[in-house]
JSON list of C-alpha atoms in Angstrom, two decimals:
[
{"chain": "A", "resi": 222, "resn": "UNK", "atom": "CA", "xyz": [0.00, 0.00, 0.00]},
{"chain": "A", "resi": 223, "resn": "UNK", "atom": "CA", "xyz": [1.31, 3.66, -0.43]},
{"chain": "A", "resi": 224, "resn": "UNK", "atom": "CA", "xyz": [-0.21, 6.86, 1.14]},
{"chain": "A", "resi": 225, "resn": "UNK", "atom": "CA", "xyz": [-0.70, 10.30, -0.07]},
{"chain": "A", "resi": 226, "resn": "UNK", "atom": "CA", "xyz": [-1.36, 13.04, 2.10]},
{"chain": "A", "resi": 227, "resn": "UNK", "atom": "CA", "xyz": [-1.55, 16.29, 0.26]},
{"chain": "A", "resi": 228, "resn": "UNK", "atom": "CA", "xyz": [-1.25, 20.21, 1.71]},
{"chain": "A", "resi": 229, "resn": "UNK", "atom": "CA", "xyz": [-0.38, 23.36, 1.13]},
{"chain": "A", "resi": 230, "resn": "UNK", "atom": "CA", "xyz": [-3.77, 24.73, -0.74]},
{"chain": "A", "resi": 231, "resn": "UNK", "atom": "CA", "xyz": [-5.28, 28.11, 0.09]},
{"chain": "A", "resi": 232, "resn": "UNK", "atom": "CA", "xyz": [-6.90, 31.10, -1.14]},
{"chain": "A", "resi": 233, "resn": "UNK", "atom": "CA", "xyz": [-5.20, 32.94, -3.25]},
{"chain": "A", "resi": 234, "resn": "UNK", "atom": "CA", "xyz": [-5.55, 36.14, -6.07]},
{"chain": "A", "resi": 235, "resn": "UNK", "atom": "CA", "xyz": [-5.02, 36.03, -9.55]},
{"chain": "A", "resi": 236, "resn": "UNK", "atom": "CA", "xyz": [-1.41, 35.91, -10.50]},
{"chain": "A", "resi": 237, "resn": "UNK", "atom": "CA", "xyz": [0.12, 35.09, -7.32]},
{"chain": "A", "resi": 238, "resn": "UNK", "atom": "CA", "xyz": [1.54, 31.61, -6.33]},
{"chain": "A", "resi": 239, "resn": "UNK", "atom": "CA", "xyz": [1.24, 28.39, -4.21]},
{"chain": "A", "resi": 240, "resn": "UNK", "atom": "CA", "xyz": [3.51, 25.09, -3.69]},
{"chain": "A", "resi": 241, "resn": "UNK", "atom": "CA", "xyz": [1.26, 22.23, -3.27]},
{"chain": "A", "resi": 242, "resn": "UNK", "atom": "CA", "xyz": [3.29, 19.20, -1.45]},
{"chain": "A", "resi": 243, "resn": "UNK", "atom": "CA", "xyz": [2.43, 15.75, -1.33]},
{"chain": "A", "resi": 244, "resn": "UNK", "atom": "CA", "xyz": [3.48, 13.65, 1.40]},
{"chain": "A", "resi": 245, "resn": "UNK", "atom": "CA", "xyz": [4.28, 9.65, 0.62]},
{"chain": "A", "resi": 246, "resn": "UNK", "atom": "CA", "xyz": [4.70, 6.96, 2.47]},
{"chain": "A", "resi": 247, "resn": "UNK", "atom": "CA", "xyz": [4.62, 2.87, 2.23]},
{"chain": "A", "resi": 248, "resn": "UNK", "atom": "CA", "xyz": [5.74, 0.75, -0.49]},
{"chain": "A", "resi": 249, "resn": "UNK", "atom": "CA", "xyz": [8.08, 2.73, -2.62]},
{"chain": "A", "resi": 250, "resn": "UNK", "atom": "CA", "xyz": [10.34, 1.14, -5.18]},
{"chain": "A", "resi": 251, "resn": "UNK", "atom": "CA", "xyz": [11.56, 2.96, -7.71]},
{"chain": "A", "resi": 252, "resn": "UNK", "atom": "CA", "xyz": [9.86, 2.41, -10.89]},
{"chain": "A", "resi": 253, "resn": "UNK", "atom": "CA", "xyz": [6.76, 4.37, -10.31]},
{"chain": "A", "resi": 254, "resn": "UNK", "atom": "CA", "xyz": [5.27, 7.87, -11.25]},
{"chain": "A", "resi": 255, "resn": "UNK", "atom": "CA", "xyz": [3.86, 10.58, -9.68]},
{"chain": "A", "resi": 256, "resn": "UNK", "atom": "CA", "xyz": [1.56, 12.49, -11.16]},
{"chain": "A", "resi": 257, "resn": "UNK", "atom": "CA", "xyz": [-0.66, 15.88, -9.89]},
{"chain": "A", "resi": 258, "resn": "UNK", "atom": "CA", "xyz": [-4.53, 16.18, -11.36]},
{"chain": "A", "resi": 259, "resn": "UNK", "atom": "CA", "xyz": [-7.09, 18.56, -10.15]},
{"chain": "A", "resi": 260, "resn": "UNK", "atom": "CA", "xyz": [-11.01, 18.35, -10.51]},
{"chain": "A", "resi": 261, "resn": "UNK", "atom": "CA", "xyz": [-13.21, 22.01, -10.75]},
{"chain": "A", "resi": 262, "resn": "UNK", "atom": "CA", "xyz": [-16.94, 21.81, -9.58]},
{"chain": "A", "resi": 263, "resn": "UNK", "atom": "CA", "xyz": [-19.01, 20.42, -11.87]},
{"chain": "A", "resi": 264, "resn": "UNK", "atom": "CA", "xyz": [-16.19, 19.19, -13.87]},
{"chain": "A", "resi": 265, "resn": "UNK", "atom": "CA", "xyz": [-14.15, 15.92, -14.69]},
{"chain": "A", "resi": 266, "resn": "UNK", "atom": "CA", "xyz": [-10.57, 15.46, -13.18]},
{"chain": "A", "resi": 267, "resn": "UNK", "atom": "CA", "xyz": [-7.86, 16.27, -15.66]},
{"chain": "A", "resi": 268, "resn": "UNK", "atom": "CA", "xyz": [-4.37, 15.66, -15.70]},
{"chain": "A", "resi": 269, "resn": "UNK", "atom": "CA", "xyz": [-2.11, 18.60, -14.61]},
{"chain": "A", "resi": 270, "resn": "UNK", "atom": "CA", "xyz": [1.69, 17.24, -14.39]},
{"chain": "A", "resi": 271, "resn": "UNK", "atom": "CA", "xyz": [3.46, 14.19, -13.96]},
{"chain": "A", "resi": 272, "resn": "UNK", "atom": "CA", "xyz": [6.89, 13.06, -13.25]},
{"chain": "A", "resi": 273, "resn": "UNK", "atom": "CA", "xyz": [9.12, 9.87, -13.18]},
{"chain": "A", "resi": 274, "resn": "UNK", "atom": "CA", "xyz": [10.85, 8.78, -9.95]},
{"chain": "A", "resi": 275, "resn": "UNK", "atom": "CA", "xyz": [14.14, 10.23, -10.38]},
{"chain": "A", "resi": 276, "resn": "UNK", "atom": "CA", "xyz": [12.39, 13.36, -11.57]},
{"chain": "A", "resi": 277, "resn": "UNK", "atom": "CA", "xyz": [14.44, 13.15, -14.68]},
{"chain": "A", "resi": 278, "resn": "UNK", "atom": "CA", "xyz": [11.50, 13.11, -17.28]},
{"chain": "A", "resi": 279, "resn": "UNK", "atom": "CA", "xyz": [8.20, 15.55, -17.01]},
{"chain": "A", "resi": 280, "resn": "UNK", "atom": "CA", "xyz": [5.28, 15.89, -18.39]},
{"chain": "A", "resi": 281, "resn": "UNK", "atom": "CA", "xyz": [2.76, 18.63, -18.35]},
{"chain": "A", "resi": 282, "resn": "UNK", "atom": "CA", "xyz": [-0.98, 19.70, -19.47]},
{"chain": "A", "resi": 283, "resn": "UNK", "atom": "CA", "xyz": [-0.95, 22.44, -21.93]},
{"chain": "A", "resi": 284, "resn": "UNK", "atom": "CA", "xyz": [-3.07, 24.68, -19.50]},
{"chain": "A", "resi": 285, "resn": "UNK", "atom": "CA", "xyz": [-0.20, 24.99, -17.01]},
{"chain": "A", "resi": 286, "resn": "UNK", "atom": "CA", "xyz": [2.79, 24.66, -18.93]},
{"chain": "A", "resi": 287, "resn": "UNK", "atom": "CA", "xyz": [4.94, 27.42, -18.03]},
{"chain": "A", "resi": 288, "resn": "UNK", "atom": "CA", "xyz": [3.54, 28.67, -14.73]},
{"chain": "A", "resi": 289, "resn": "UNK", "atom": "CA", "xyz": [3.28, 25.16, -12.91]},
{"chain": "A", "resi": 290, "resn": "UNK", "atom": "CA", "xyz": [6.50, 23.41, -11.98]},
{"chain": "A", "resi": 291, "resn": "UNK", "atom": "CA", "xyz": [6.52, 19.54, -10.51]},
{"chain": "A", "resi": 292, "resn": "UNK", "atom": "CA", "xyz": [9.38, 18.05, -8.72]},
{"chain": "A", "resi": 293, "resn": "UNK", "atom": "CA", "xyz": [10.12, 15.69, -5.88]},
{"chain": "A", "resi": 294, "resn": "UNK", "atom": "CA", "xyz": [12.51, 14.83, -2.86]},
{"chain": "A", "resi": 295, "resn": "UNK", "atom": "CA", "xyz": [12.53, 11.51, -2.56]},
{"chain": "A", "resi": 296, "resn": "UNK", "atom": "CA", "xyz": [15.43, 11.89, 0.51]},
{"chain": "A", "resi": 297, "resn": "UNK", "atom": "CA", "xyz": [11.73, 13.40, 2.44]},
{"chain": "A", "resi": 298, "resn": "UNK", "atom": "CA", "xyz": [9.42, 10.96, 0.16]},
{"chain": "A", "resi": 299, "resn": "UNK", "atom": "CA", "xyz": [7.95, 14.50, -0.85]},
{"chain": "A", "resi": 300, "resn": "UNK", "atom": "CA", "xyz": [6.28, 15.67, -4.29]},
{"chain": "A", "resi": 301, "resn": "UNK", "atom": "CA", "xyz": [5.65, 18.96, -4.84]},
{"chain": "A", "resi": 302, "resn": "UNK", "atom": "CA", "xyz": [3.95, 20.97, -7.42]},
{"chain": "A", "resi": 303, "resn": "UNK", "atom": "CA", "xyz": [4.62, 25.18, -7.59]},
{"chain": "A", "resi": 304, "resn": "UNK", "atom": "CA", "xyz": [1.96, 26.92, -8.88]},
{"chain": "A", "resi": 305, "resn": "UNK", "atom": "CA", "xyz": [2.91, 30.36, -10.22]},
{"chain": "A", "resi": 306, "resn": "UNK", "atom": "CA", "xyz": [0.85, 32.89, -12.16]},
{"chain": "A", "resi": 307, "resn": "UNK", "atom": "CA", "xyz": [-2.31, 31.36, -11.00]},
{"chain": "A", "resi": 308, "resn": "UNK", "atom": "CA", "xyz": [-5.93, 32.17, -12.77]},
{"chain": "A", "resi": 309, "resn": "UNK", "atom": "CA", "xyz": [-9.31, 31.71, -11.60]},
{"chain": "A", "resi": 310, "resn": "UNK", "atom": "CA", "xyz": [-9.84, 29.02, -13.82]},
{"chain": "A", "resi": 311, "resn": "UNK", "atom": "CA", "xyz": [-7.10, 27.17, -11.72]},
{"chain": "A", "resi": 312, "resn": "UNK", "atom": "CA", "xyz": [-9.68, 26.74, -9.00]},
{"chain": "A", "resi": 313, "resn": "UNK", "atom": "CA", "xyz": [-10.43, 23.33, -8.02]},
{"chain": "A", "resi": 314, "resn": "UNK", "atom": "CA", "xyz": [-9.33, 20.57, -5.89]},
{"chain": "A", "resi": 315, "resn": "UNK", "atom": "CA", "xyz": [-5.67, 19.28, -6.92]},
{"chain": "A", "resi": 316, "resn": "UNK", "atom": "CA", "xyz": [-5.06, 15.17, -6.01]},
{"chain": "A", "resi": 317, "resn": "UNK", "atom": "CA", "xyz": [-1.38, 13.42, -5.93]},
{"chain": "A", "resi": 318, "resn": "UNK", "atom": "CA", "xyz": [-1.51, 9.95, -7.96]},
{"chain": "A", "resi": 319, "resn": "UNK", "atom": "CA", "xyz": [0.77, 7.45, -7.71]},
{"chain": "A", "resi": 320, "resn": "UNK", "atom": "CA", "xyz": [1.44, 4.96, -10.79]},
{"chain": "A", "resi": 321, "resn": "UNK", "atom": "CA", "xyz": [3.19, 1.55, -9.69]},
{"chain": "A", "resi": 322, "resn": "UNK", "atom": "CA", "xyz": [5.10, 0.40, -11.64]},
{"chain": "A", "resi": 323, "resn": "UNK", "atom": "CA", "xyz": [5.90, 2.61, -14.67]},
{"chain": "A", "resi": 324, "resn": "UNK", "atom": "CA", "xyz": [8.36, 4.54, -16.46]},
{"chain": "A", "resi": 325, "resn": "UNK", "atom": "CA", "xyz": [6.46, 5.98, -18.98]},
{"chain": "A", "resi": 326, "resn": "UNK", "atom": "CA", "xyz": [4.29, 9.44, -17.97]},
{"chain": "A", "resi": 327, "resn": "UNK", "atom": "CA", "xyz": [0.90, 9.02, -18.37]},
{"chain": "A", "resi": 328, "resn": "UNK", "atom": "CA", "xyz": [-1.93, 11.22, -18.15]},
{"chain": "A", "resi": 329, "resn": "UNK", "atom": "CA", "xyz": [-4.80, 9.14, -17.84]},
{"chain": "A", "resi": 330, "resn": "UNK", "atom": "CA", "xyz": [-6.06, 9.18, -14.50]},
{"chain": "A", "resi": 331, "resn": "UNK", "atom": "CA", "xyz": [-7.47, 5.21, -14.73]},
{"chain": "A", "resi": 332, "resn": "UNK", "atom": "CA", "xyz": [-3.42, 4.59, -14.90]},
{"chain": "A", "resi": 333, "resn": "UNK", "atom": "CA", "xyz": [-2.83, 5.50, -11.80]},
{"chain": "A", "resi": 334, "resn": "UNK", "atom": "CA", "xyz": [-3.17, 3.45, -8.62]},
{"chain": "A", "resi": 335, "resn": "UNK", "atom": "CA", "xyz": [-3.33, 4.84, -5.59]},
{"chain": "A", "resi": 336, "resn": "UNK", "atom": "CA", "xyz": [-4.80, 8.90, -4.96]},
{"chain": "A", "resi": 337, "resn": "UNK", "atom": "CA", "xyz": [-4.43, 11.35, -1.55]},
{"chain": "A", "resi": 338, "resn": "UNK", "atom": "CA", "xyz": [-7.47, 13.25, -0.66]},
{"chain": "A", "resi": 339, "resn": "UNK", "atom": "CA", "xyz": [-7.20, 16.35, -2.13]},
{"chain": "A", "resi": 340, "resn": "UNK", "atom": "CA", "xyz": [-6.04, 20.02, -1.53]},
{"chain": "A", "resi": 341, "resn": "UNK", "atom": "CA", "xyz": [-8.42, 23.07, -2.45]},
{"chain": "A", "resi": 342, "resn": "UNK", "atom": "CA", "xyz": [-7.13, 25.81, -4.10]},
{"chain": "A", "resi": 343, "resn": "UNK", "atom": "CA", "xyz": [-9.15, 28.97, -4.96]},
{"chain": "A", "resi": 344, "resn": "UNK", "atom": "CA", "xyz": [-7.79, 31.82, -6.95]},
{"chain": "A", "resi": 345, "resn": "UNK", "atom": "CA", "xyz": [-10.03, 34.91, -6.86]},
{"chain": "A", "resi": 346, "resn": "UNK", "atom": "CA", "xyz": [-10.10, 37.38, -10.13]}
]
C-alpha cells in the first residue's frame, strides 16, 4: 500500500503563487510515477503534471505549462507541485496519484493506482 497526504492549498488572487506538497509513504520502489490532477466543480478530473521517480523526465498539461512546476525529494518521500501565475480558472481541488510500476508518464487518471485526498485551491479574479 502507499499513502498520499496532500497540503499546502489556500486562497489565493489572480497571479500570485502556491507550492502544493504531497506527502508519501509505504511501499516505494523505484519504478513508479507521480503524477498531480485537479477536478473544478461540476467538472471531470484532468491531468495537470506528472513526473518519473528520479524526476528526470516531465510531463505537463498544456493549461499549465509554463507557470506550474513539478518536482520531488525523494530523501523526504515529498512531491511537490509550484503553482505560479495562478488564474481563476485554476480553482479546483488538486489530487497526488501514484502509478506503480511505470516509467512511462501518463496522463490518464485510470493509470494510476493509488490517490491522496485532495487540496483546495481557490484563486479569486
Amino acid at each position: 500500500q502507499v499513502q498520499l497526504v496532500e497540503s499546502g492549498g489556500g486562497l489565493v488572487q489572480a497571479g500570485g503563487s502556491l507550492r502544493l506538497s504531497c506527502a508519501t509513504s509505504g511501499r516505494t520502489f523505484n519504478d513508479h510515477i507521480m503524477g498531480w490532477f485537479r477536478q473544478a466543480p461540476g467538472k471531470e478530473r484532468e491531468f495537470v503534471a506528472a513526473l518519473t521517480w528520479n524526476g528526470g523526465r516531465t510531463l505537463y498539461a498544456d493549461p499549465v505549462k509554463g507557470r506550474f512546476t513539478i518536482s520531488r525529494d525523494n530523501a523526504k518521500e515529498m512531491v511537490y507541485l509550484q503553482m505560479n501565475s495562478l488564474k481563476p480558472e485554476d480553482t479546483a481541488v488538486y489530487y497526488c496519484a501514484a502509478k506503480f510500476p511505470g516509467h512511462m508518464l501518463v496522463a490518464r487518471a485510470s493509470e494510476y493506482t493509488y490517490w491522496g485526498q485532495g487540496t483546495k485551491v481557490t484563486v479569486s479574479s
